[in-house]
């Protein structure tokens, strides 16, 4: 019998202790899992517009979250908050694995940012299109204080600027709804 203990991300790396060498390669499992999640199941590797494609990946998650919110609002809020904290942690580890400050392949920030952007939006195509377009605008434009949030260390800098873009989108959508445009 092989005794294996795996501790993911001690000091930002995967630490694997094997009592025997019967299972080589296990030390990369946690790293691969992190990269799978931070790249949005690999869409972050698309050569063009990975952030836009990452936002498209977020749409079904956002629609599911809004469905949950109708039935259990506190649970939906907990999911959003947990997703943000999880994305920060995963982005920190992903950036360390990739040895870059803010790798373009990391799109989990767009995914959680869009969860915020489209939160509680009505299930209408026009609302979804406005949410998508406004979120991409605010994510690219980096309206104050979004640029400052990018300077935060590690995953916080990667994720929180997109969360702020999501907040701006959420507010803008509410204004569009009040004006009857969405």
Short mmCIF file of N, CA and C in Angstrom, two decimals:
data_model
loop_
_atom_site.label_atom_id
_atom_site.label_comp_id
_atom_site.label_asym_id
_atom_site.label_seq_id
_atom_site.Cartn_x
_atom_site.Cartn_y
_atom_site.Cartn_z
N UNK A 1 0.84 -1.18 0.00
CA UNK A 1 0.00 0.00 0.00
C UNK A 1 0.88 1.24 0.00
N UNK A 2 0.49 2.22 -0.79
CA UNK A 2 1.23 3.47 -0.90
C UNK A 2 0.60 4.49 0.03
N UNK A 3 1.42 5.11 0.84
CA UNK A 3 0.94 6.16 1.71
C UNK A 3 1.25 7.49 1.04
N UNK A 4 0.22 8.26 0.73
CA UNK A 4 0.40 9.52 0.02
C UNK A 4 -0.28 10.62 0.82
N UNK A 5 0.45 11.70 1.01
CA UNK A 5 -0.18 12.87 1.60
C UNK A 5 0.06 14.03 0.66
N UNK A 6 -0.99 14.77 0.35
CA UNK A 6 -0.90 15.89 -0.57
C UNK A 6 -1.36 17.14 0.15
N UNK A 7 -0.51 18.15 0.13
CA UNK A 7 -0.87 19.45 0.66
C UNK A 7 -0.72 20.43 -0.47
N UNK A 8 -1.81 20.98 -0.91
CA UNK A 8 -1.76 21.91 -2.03
C UNK A 8 -1.39 23.29 -1.54
N UNK A 9 -0.47 23.91 -2.21
CA UNK A 9 -0.17 25.32 -2.10
C UNK A 9 0.43 25.76 -0.78
N UNK A 10 1.25 24.95 -0.18
CA UNK A 10 2.04 25.44 0.93
C UNK A 10 3.14 26.28 0.32
N UNK A 11 3.25 27.53 0.72
CA UNK A 11 4.20 28.48 0.16
C UNK A 11 3.99 28.69 -1.33
N UNK A 12 2.74 28.56 -1.79
CA UNK A 12 2.41 28.83 -3.17
C UNK A 12 2.73 27.71 -4.14
N UNK A 13 3.23 26.61 -3.66
CA UNK A 13 3.54 25.50 -4.53
C UNK A 13 2.85 24.25 -4.04
N UNK A 14 2.85 23.24 -4.84
CA UNK A 14 2.26 21.98 -4.42
C UNK A 14 3.32 21.17 -3.71
N UNK A 15 2.99 20.67 -2.54
CA UNK A 15 3.90 19.85 -1.78
C UNK A 15 3.33 18.44 -1.71
N UNK A 16 4.05 17.50 -2.20
CA UNK A 16 3.58 16.12 -2.20
C UNK A 16 4.63 15.25 -1.53
N UNK A 17 4.19 14.47 -0.58
CA UNK A 17 5.08 13.52 0.06
C UNK A 17 4.64 12.11 -0.31
N UNK A 18 5.51 11.35 -0.88
CA UNK A 18 5.21 9.98 -1.27
C UNK A 18 6.03 9.03 -0.42
N UNK A 19 5.36 8.06 0.18
CA UNK A 19 6.08 7.04 0.94
C UNK A 19 6.79 6.12 -0.04
N UNK A 20 6.33 6.08 -1.27
CA UNK A 20 6.95 5.27 -2.29
C UNK A 20 6.87 6.05 -3.60
N UNK A 21 7.68 5.73 -4.55
CA UNK A 21 7.69 6.43 -5.83
C UNK A 21 6.79 5.77 -6.86
N UNK A 22 5.76 5.04 -6.42
CA UNK A 22 4.90 4.33 -7.35
C UNK A 22 3.98 5.25 -8.14
N UNK A 23 3.79 6.49 -7.71
CA UNK A 23 2.86 7.39 -8.40
C UNK A 23 3.55 8.69 -8.76
N UNK A 24 4.51 8.65 -9.67
CA UNK A 24 5.15 9.90 -10.07
C UNK A 24 4.17 10.80 -10.80
N UNK A 25 4.40 12.10 -10.75
CA UNK A 25 3.54 13.05 -11.44
C UNK A 25 2.38 13.54 -10.60
N UNK A 26 2.15 12.97 -9.45
CA UNK A 26 1.05 13.42 -8.61
C UNK A 26 1.26 14.85 -8.12
N UNK A 27 2.52 15.27 -8.04
CA UNK A 27 2.80 16.61 -7.54
C UNK A 27 2.26 17.71 -8.43
N UNK A 28 1.88 17.43 -9.65
CA UNK A 28 1.33 18.46 -10.52
C UNK A 28 -0.20 18.47 -10.53
N UNK A 29 -0.83 17.54 -9.84
CA UNK A 29 -2.30 17.46 -9.87
C UNK A 29 -2.94 18.77 -9.38
N UNK A 30 -2.51 19.27 -8.25
CA UNK A 30 -3.11 20.49 -7.70
C UNK A 30 -2.84 21.69 -8.60
N UNK A 31 -1.64 21.75 -9.17
CA UNK A 31 -1.33 22.84 -10.08
C UNK A 31 -2.23 22.79 -11.32
N UNK A 32 -2.42 21.61 -11.85
CA UNK A 32 -3.30 21.47 -13.02
C UNK A 32 -4.74 21.82 -12.68
N UNK A 33 -5.18 21.44 -11.49
CA UNK A 33 -6.54 21.78 -11.06
C UNK A 33 -6.70 23.29 -10.96
N UNK A 34 -5.72 23.97 -10.38
CA UNK A 34 -5.77 25.43 -10.27
C UNK A 34 -5.82 26.05 -11.64
N UNK A 35 -4.95 25.61 -12.54
CA UNK A 35 -4.92 26.18 -13.89
C UNK A 35 -6.21 25.91 -14.64
N UNK A 36 -6.82 24.76 -14.41
CA UNK A 36 -8.11 24.45 -15.03
C UNK A 36 -9.16 25.49 -14.60
N UNK A 37 -9.22 25.77 -13.31
CA UNK A 37 -10.23 26.71 -12.81
C UNK A 37 -9.94 28.15 -13.19
N UNK A 38 -8.67 28.59 -13.04
CA UNK A 38 -8.38 30.00 -13.32
C UNK A 38 -8.47 30.34 -14.80
N UNK A 39 -8.30 29.34 -15.66
CA UNK A 39 -8.40 29.60 -17.11
C UNK A 39 -9.81 29.35 -17.63
N UNK A 40 -10.77 29.17 -16.74
CA UNK A 40 -12.15 28.94 -17.18
C UNK A 40 -12.26 27.68 -17.99
N UNK A 41 -11.71 26.59 -17.47
CA UNK A 41 -11.69 25.29 -18.14
C UNK A 41 -10.91 25.35 -19.46
N UNK A 42 -9.94 26.25 -19.51
CA UNK A 42 -9.05 26.32 -20.66
C UNK A 42 -9.34 27.43 -21.64
N UNK A 43 -10.46 28.14 -21.52
CA UNK A 43 -10.77 29.18 -22.49
C UNK A 43 -9.79 30.36 -22.40
N UNK A 44 -9.13 30.50 -21.28
CA UNK A 44 -8.14 31.57 -21.16
C UNK A 44 -6.96 31.40 -22.10
N UNK A 45 -6.79 30.21 -22.63
CA UNK A 45 -5.69 29.95 -23.57
C UNK A 45 -6.03 30.35 -25.00
N UNK A 46 -7.26 30.78 -25.26
CA UNK A 46 -7.60 31.25 -26.61
C UNK A 46 -6.66 32.41 -26.95
N UNK A 47 -6.13 32.43 -28.16
CA UNK A 47 -5.14 33.46 -28.50
C UNK A 47 -5.71 34.87 -28.61
N UNK A 48 -6.98 34.98 -28.89
CA UNK A 48 -7.59 36.31 -29.04
C UNK A 48 -8.76 36.47 -28.06
N UNK A 49 -8.82 37.62 -27.43
CA UNK A 49 -9.93 38.01 -26.56
C UNK A 49 -10.25 37.02 -25.45
N UNK A 50 -9.27 36.55 -24.69
CA UNK A 50 -9.58 35.58 -23.64
C UNK A 50 -10.51 36.14 -22.57
N UNK A 51 -10.42 37.45 -22.27
CA UNK A 51 -11.32 38.05 -21.28
C UNK A 51 -12.76 38.05 -21.75
N UNK A 52 -12.97 38.34 -23.01
CA UNK A 52 -14.33 38.34 -23.56
C UNK A 52 -14.89 36.92 -23.58
N UNK A 53 -14.06 35.97 -23.96
CA UNK A 53 -14.51 34.57 -23.98
C UNK A 53 -14.76 34.09 -22.55
N UNK A 54 -13.92 34.52 -21.61
CA UNK A 54 -14.16 34.18 -20.20
C UNK A 54 -15.47 34.73 -19.70
N UNK A 55 -15.84 35.92 -20.16
CA UNK A 55 -17.12 36.51 -19.78
C UNK A 55 -18.27 35.70 -20.37
N UNK A 56 -18.10 35.22 -21.59
CA UNK A 56 -19.13 34.36 -22.18
C UNK A 56 -19.31 33.07 -21.37
N UNK A 57 -18.20 32.54 -20.87
CA UNK A 57 -18.28 31.34 -20.02
C UNK A 57 -19.08 31.63 -18.76
N UNK A 58 -19.01 32.86 -18.28
CA UNK A 58 -19.70 33.24 -17.04
C UNK A 58 -21.21 33.29 -17.19
N UNK A 59 -21.72 33.43 -18.39
CA UNK A 59 -23.16 33.64 -18.59
C UNK A 59 -24.01 32.52 -17.98
N UNK A 60 -23.77 31.25 -18.26
CA UNK A 60 -24.63 30.23 -17.65
C UNK A 60 -24.53 30.20 -16.12
N UNK A 61 -23.34 30.48 -15.59
CA UNK A 61 -23.19 30.53 -14.13
C UNK A 61 -23.99 31.68 -13.56
N UNK A 62 -23.98 32.81 -14.25
CA UNK A 62 -24.72 33.98 -13.80
C UNK A 62 -26.22 33.72 -13.83
N UNK A 63 -26.69 33.10 -14.90
CA UNK A 63 -28.12 32.78 -15.00
C UNK A 63 -28.54 31.81 -13.90
N UNK A 64 -27.70 30.82 -13.62
CA UNK A 64 -28.00 29.87 -12.54
C UNK A 64 -28.01 30.58 -11.18
N UNK A 65 -27.05 31.49 -10.98
CA UNK A 65 -26.98 32.24 -9.73
C UNK A 65 -28.24 33.10 -9.55
N UNK A 66 -28.68 33.74 -10.62
CA UNK A 66 -29.90 34.56 -10.53
C UNK A 66 -31.13 33.70 -10.24
N UNK A 67 -31.15 32.50 -10.77
CA UNK A 67 -32.24 31.57 -10.48
C UNK A 67 -32.23 31.19 -8.99
N UNK A 68 -31.04 30.96 -8.45
CA UNK A 68 -30.92 30.67 -7.02
C UNK A 68 -31.36 31.88 -6.19
N UNK A 69 -30.97 33.07 -6.63
CA UNK A 69 -31.28 34.29 -5.87
C UNK A 69 -32.77 34.53 -5.71
N UNK A 70 -33.55 34.12 -6.71
CA UNK A 70 -35.00 34.28 -6.63
C UNK A 70 -35.56 33.44 -5.49
N UNK A 71 -35.01 32.28 -5.30
CA UNK A 71 -35.50 31.35 -4.28
C UNK A 71 -34.84 31.51 -2.92
N UNK A 72 -33.54 31.87 -2.93
CA UNK A 72 -32.80 31.96 -1.68
C UNK A 72 -31.74 33.05 -1.82
N UNK A 73 -32.14 34.29 -1.57
CA UNK A 73 -31.25 35.42 -1.75
C UNK A 73 -29.99 35.33 -0.88
N UNK A 74 -30.09 34.99 0.42
CA UNK A 74 -28.85 34.91 1.22
C UNK A 74 -27.86 33.87 0.67
N UNK A 75 -28.37 32.77 0.17
CA UNK A 75 -27.48 31.76 -0.41
C UNK A 75 -26.78 32.32 -1.64
N UNK A 76 -27.50 33.04 -2.49
CA UNK A 76 -26.91 33.63 -3.69
C UNK A 76 -25.82 34.63 -3.34
N UNK A 77 -26.07 35.46 -2.34
CA UNK A 77 -25.05 36.42 -1.89
C UNK A 77 -23.83 35.67 -1.36
N UNK A 78 -24.05 34.62 -0.60
CA UNK A 78 -22.94 33.82 -0.08
C UNK A 78 -22.13 33.19 -1.23
N UNK A 79 -22.81 32.76 -2.27
CA UNK A 79 -22.12 32.19 -3.43
C UNK A 79 -21.25 33.25 -4.11
N UNK A 80 -21.78 34.45 -4.27
CA UNK A 80 -21.01 35.52 -4.91
C UNK A 80 -19.78 35.84 -4.06
N UNK A 81 -19.98 36.06 -2.78
CA UNK A 81 -18.85 36.40 -1.89
C UNK A 81 -17.83 35.26 -1.85
N UNK A 82 -18.31 34.04 -1.71
CA UNK A 82 -17.40 32.89 -1.72
C UNK A 82 -16.65 32.75 -3.03
N UNK A 83 -17.35 33.04 -4.13
CA UNK A 83 -16.70 32.97 -5.45
C UNK A 83 -15.59 34.01 -5.57
N UNK A 84 -15.84 35.19 -5.04
CA UNK A 84 -14.81 36.25 -5.09
C UNK A 84 -13.58 35.83 -4.29
N UNK A 85 -13.79 35.38 -3.06
CA UNK A 85 -12.66 34.95 -2.24
C UNK A 85 -11.95 33.74 -2.85
N UNK A 86 -12.72 32.81 -3.38
CA UNK A 86 -12.12 31.65 -4.03
C UNK A 86 -11.31 32.05 -5.25
N UNK A 87 -11.83 32.98 -6.03
CA UNK A 87 -11.12 33.45 -7.22
C UNK A 87 -9.83 34.17 -6.86
N UNK A 88 -9.86 34.93 -5.77
CA UNK A 88 -8.64 35.61 -5.32
C UNK A 88 -7.57 34.58 -4.96
N UNK A 89 -7.96 33.59 -4.20
CA UNK A 89 -7.00 32.55 -3.79
C UNK A 89 -6.48 31.78 -5.00
N UNK A 90 -7.40 31.35 -5.87
CA UNK A 90 -6.99 30.59 -7.05
C UNK A 90 -6.12 31.44 -7.98
N UNK A 91 -6.45 32.71 -8.14
CA UNK A 91 -5.65 33.59 -9.00
C UNK A 91 -4.25 33.81 -8.43
N UNK A 92 -4.16 33.93 -7.12
CA UNK A 92 -2.84 34.04 -6.50
C UNK A 92 -2.00 32.81 -6.83
N UNK A 93 -2.58 31.65 -6.65
CA UNK A 93 -1.84 30.41 -6.93
C UNK A 93 -1.55 30.25 -8.41
N UNK A 94 -2.52 30.60 -9.27
CA UNK A 94 -2.32 30.51 -10.71
C UNK A 94 -1.19 31.41 -11.19
N UNK A 95 -1.15 32.63 -10.68
CA UNK A 95 -0.09 33.56 -11.05
C UNK A 95 1.27 33.04 -10.59
N UNK A 96 1.32 32.43 -9.42
CA UNK A 96 2.59 31.86 -8.94
C UNK A 96 3.03 30.68 -9.80
N UNK A 97 2.08 29.84 -10.15
CA UNK A 97 2.40 28.69 -11.01
C UNK A 97 2.94 29.18 -12.36
N UNK A 98 2.30 30.20 -12.92
CA UNK A 98 2.68 30.73 -14.23
C UNK A 98 3.85 31.71 -14.16
N UNK A 99 4.20 32.08 -12.92
CA UNK A 99 5.32 33.01 -12.68
C UNK A 99 5.12 34.35 -13.39
N UNK A 100 3.87 34.86 -13.30
CA UNK A 100 3.53 36.17 -13.86
C UNK A 100 2.65 36.91 -12.87
N UNK A 101 2.69 38.25 -12.92
CA UNK A 101 1.88 39.03 -11.98
C UNK A 101 0.38 38.93 -12.29
N UNK A 102 0.00 39.13 -13.54
CA UNK A 102 -1.41 39.07 -13.94
C UNK A 102 -1.51 38.41 -15.30
N UNK A 103 -1.39 37.09 -15.35
CA UNK A 103 -1.39 36.40 -16.64
C UNK A 103 -2.71 36.57 -17.38
N UNK A 104 -2.61 36.82 -18.68
CA UNK A 104 -3.79 37.02 -19.51
C UNK A 104 -4.66 35.76 -19.57
N UNK A 105 -4.06 34.59 -19.36
CA UNK A 105 -4.83 33.34 -19.44
C UNK A 105 -5.77 33.16 -18.25
N UNK A 106 -5.54 33.91 -17.18
CA UNK A 106 -6.44 33.82 -16.02
C UNK A 106 -7.72 34.61 -16.34
N UNK A 107 -8.84 33.89 -16.41
CA UNK A 107 -10.12 34.52 -16.73
C UNK A 107 -11.16 34.31 -15.63
N UNK A 108 -10.76 33.70 -14.53
CA UNK A 108 -11.71 33.52 -13.43
C UNK A 108 -12.14 34.88 -12.89
N UNK A 109 -11.29 35.89 -13.06
CA UNK A 109 -11.66 37.24 -12.63
C UNK A 109 -12.82 37.79 -13.45
N UNK A 110 -12.83 37.53 -14.74
CA UNK A 110 -13.97 37.93 -15.58
C UNK A 110 -15.22 37.16 -15.18
N UNK A 111 -15.05 35.90 -14.84
CA UNK A 111 -16.21 35.07 -14.48
C UNK A 111 -16.87 35.60 -13.21
N UNK A 112 -16.09 35.84 -12.15
CA UNK A 112 -16.72 36.35 -10.92
C UNK A 112 -17.16 37.80 -11.08
N UNK A 113 -16.44 38.58 -11.88
CA UNK A 113 -16.86 39.95 -12.14
C UNK A 113 -18.22 39.99 -12.81
N UNK A 114 -18.44 39.08 -13.75
CA UNK A 114 -19.73 39.04 -14.43
C UNK A 114 -20.84 38.52 -13.51
N UNK A 115 -20.50 37.65 -12.56
CA UNK A 115 -21.50 37.23 -11.58
C UNK A 115 -22.04 38.44 -10.83
N UNK A 116 -21.14 39.35 -10.49
CA UNK A 116 -21.55 40.59 -9.81
C UNK A 116 -22.33 41.48 -10.78
N UNK A 117 -21.81 41.63 -12.00
CA UNK A 117 -22.42 42.53 -12.99
C UNK A 117 -23.87 42.18 -13.30
N UNK A 118 -24.15 40.91 -13.45
CA UNK A 118 -25.48 40.46 -13.88
C UNK A 118 -26.35 40.00 -12.72
N UNK A 119 -25.90 40.23 -11.49
CA UNK A 119 -26.63 39.75 -10.32
C UNK A 119 -28.02 40.35 -10.26
N UNK A 120 -29.02 39.50 -10.13
CA UNK A 120 -30.43 39.87 -10.02
C UNK A 120 -31.01 40.53 -11.27
N UNK A 121 -30.31 40.41 -12.39
CA UNK A 121 -30.87 40.95 -13.64
C UNK A 121 -32.03 40.07 -14.07
N UNK A 122 -33.05 40.68 -14.67
CA UNK A 122 -34.18 39.88 -15.14
C UNK A 122 -33.73 38.93 -16.26
N UNK A 123 -34.37 37.79 -16.37
CA UNK A 123 -33.96 36.81 -17.38
C UNK A 123 -34.47 37.17 -18.78
N UNK A 124 -33.96 38.28 -19.28
CA UNK A 124 -34.32 38.75 -20.63
C UNK A 124 -33.04 38.91 -21.45
N UNK A 125 -33.14 38.65 -22.72
CA UNK A 125 -31.98 38.75 -23.60
C UNK A 125 -31.41 40.16 -23.60
N UNK A 126 -32.28 41.16 -23.63
CA UNK A 126 -31.79 42.55 -23.65
C UNK A 126 -30.98 42.87 -22.39
N UNK A 127 -31.44 42.40 -21.25
CA UNK A 127 -30.71 42.64 -20.00
C UNK A 127 -29.35 41.94 -20.04
N UNK A 128 -29.32 40.75 -20.56
CA UNK A 128 -28.07 39.99 -20.65
C UNK A 128 -27.08 40.66 -21.60
N UNK A 129 -27.57 41.14 -22.72
CA UNK A 129 -26.69 41.82 -23.69
C UNK A 129 -26.13 43.11 -23.09
N UNK A 130 -27.00 43.92 -22.46
CA UNK A 130 -26.53 45.14 -21.81
C UNK A 130 -25.50 44.82 -20.72
N UNK A 131 -25.78 43.80 -19.94
CA UNK A 131 -24.86 43.41 -18.88
C UNK A 131 -23.51 43.02 -19.45
N UNK A 132 -23.51 42.22 -20.50
CA UNK A 132 -22.27 41.78 -21.12
C UNK A 132 -21.49 42.98 -21.68
N UNK A 133 -22.17 43.83 -22.44
CA UNK A 133 -21.48 44.96 -23.07
C UNK A 133 -20.95 45.97 -22.04
N UNK A 134 -21.78 46.28 -21.07
CA UNK A 134 -21.33 47.22 -20.03
C UNK A 134 -20.18 46.65 -19.21
N UNK A 135 -20.26 45.37 -18.89
CA UNK A 135 -19.17 44.76 -18.12
C UNK A 135 -17.87 44.80 -18.90
N UNK A 136 -17.89 44.45 -20.18
CA UNK A 136 -16.67 44.49 -20.98
C UNK A 136 -16.14 45.93 -21.08
N UNK A 137 -17.06 46.90 -21.23
CA UNK A 137 -16.64 48.30 -21.28
C UNK A 137 -15.92 48.70 -19.99
N UNK A 138 -16.57 48.46 -18.85
CA UNK A 138 -15.97 48.87 -17.58
C UNK A 138 -14.70 48.09 -17.26
N UNK A 139 -14.63 46.84 -17.69
CA UNK A 139 -13.42 46.05 -17.46
C UNK A 139 -12.25 46.59 -18.27
N UNK A 140 -12.51 47.02 -19.49
CA UNK A 140 -11.45 47.54 -20.35
C UNK A 140 -11.12 48.99 -20.00
N UNK A 141 -12.13 49.81 -19.72
CA UNK A 141 -11.93 51.25 -19.46
C UNK A 141 -11.22 51.52 -18.13
N UNK A 142 -11.37 50.64 -17.16
CA UNK A 142 -10.73 50.80 -15.84
C UNK A 142 -11.08 52.14 -15.20
N UNK A 143 -12.38 52.40 -15.07
CA UNK A 143 -12.89 53.62 -14.45
C UNK A 143 -12.46 53.66 -12.98
N UNK A 144 -12.11 54.85 -12.48
CA UNK A 144 -11.65 55.00 -11.10
C UNK A 144 -12.62 54.36 -10.12
N UNK A 145 -12.16 53.64 -9.13
CA UNK A 145 -10.79 53.33 -8.70
C UNK A 145 -10.29 51.97 -9.21
N UNK A 146 -10.83 51.51 -10.31
CA UNK A 146 -10.50 50.18 -10.80
C UNK A 146 -9.00 50.02 -11.04
N UNK A 147 -8.36 51.01 -11.63
CA UNK A 147 -6.92 50.93 -11.93
C UNK A 147 -6.12 50.76 -10.64
N UNK A 148 -6.56 51.41 -9.56
CA UNK A 148 -5.86 51.28 -8.27
C UNK A 148 -6.01 49.86 -7.70
N UNK A 149 -7.18 49.28 -7.92
CA UNK A 149 -7.40 47.92 -7.42
C UNK A 149 -6.47 46.92 -8.11
N UNK A 150 -6.12 47.19 -9.35
CA UNK A 150 -5.19 46.32 -10.08
C UNK A 150 -3.82 46.26 -9.41
N UNK A 151 -3.48 47.30 -8.68
CA UNK A 151 -2.16 47.37 -8.03
C UNK A 151 -2.10 46.58 -6.73
N UNK A 152 -3.23 46.08 -6.26
CA UNK A 152 -3.22 45.26 -5.05
C UNK A 152 -2.37 44.01 -5.28
N UNK A 153 -1.83 43.44 -4.22
CA UNK A 153 -0.95 42.28 -4.43
C UNK A 153 -1.71 41.01 -4.81
N UNK A 154 -1.02 40.17 -5.54
CA UNK A 154 -1.46 38.81 -5.85
C UNK A 154 -2.85 38.76 -6.47
N UNK A 155 -3.64 37.77 -6.05
CA UNK A 155 -4.96 37.54 -6.62
C UNK A 155 -5.93 38.67 -6.39
N UNK A 156 -5.74 39.43 -5.32
CA UNK A 156 -6.63 40.56 -5.06
C UNK A 156 -6.55 41.57 -6.21
N UNK A 157 -5.35 41.84 -6.70
CA UNK A 157 -5.18 42.76 -7.82
C UNK A 157 -5.72 42.21 -9.12
N UNK A 158 -5.68 40.90 -9.26
CA UNK A 158 -6.19 40.26 -10.48
C UNK A 158 -7.71 40.29 -10.50
N UNK A 159 -8.33 40.03 -9.36
CA UNK A 159 -9.78 39.82 -9.31
C UNK A 159 -10.58 41.08 -8.99
N UNK A 160 -10.13 41.88 -8.05
CA UNK A 160 -10.97 42.97 -7.55
C UNK A 160 -11.23 44.08 -8.56
N UNK A 161 -10.34 44.28 -9.53
CA UNK A 161 -10.65 45.27 -10.56
C UNK A 161 -11.85 44.81 -11.40
N UNK A 162 -11.95 43.51 -11.63
CA UNK A 162 -13.10 42.98 -12.38
C UNK A 162 -14.37 43.00 -11.53
N UNK A 163 -14.23 42.79 -10.24
CA UNK A 163 -15.39 42.90 -9.35
C UNK A 163 -15.89 44.35 -9.35
N UNK A 164 -14.96 45.31 -9.37
CA UNK A 164 -15.37 46.72 -9.43
C UNK A 164 -16.06 47.01 -10.75
N UNK A 165 -15.56 46.47 -11.85
CA UNK A 165 -16.24 46.62 -13.15
C UNK A 165 -17.64 46.01 -13.07
N UNK A 166 -17.77 44.91 -12.34
CA UNK A 166 -19.08 44.30 -12.13
C UNK A 166 -20.00 45.19 -11.32
N UNK A 167 -19.47 45.86 -10.32
CA UNK A 167 -20.28 46.78 -9.51
C UNK A 167 -20.77 47.95 -10.36
N UNK A 168 -19.86 48.52 -11.17
CA UNK A 168 -20.27 49.60 -12.07
C UNK A 168 -21.35 49.13 -13.03
N UNK A 169 -21.22 47.92 -13.54
CA UNK A 169 -22.21 47.38 -14.46
C UNK A 169 -23.55 47.18 -13.74
N UNK A 170 -23.51 46.63 -12.55
CA UNK A 170 -24.71 46.40 -11.76
C UNK A 170 -25.48 47.71 -11.55
N UNK A 171 -24.77 48.75 -11.18
CA UNK A 171 -25.39 50.06 -10.97
C UNK A 171 -25.95 50.62 -12.28
N UNK A 172 -25.15 50.52 -13.34
CA UNK A 172 -25.60 51.03 -14.65
C UNK A 172 -26.83 50.29 -15.14
N UNK A 173 -26.86 48.98 -14.94
CA UNK A 173 -28.03 48.19 -15.34
C UNK A 173 -29.27 48.62 -14.60
N UNK A 174 -29.13 48.87 -13.30
CA UNK A 174 -30.29 49.30 -12.52
C UNK A 174 -30.83 50.63 -13.07
N UNK A 175 -29.92 51.53 -13.47
CA UNK A 175 -30.36 52.79 -14.06
C UNK A 175 -31.06 52.55 -15.40
N UNK A 176 -30.52 51.65 -16.22
CA UNK A 176 -31.16 51.33 -17.49
C UNK A 176 -32.54 50.71 -17.28
N UNK A 177 -32.66 49.85 -16.26
CA UNK A 177 -33.96 49.25 -15.95
C UNK A 177 -34.96 50.32 -15.55
N UNK A 178 -34.53 51.27 -14.73
CA UNK A 178 -35.43 52.35 -14.27
C UNK A 178 -35.89 53.22 -15.45
N UNK A 179 -34.98 53.39 -16.42
CA UNK A 179 -35.31 54.20 -17.59
C UNK A 179 -36.07 53.40 -18.65
N UNK A 180 -36.20 52.10 -18.44
CA UNK A 180 -36.94 51.26 -19.36
C UNK A 180 -36.16 50.86 -20.61
N UNK A 181 -34.84 50.98 -20.57
CA UNK A 181 -34.01 50.67 -21.72
C UNK A 181 -33.54 49.22 -21.77
N UNK A 182 -33.71 48.50 -20.69
CA UNK A 182 -33.23 47.11 -20.69
C UNK A 182 -34.29 46.19 -20.12
#
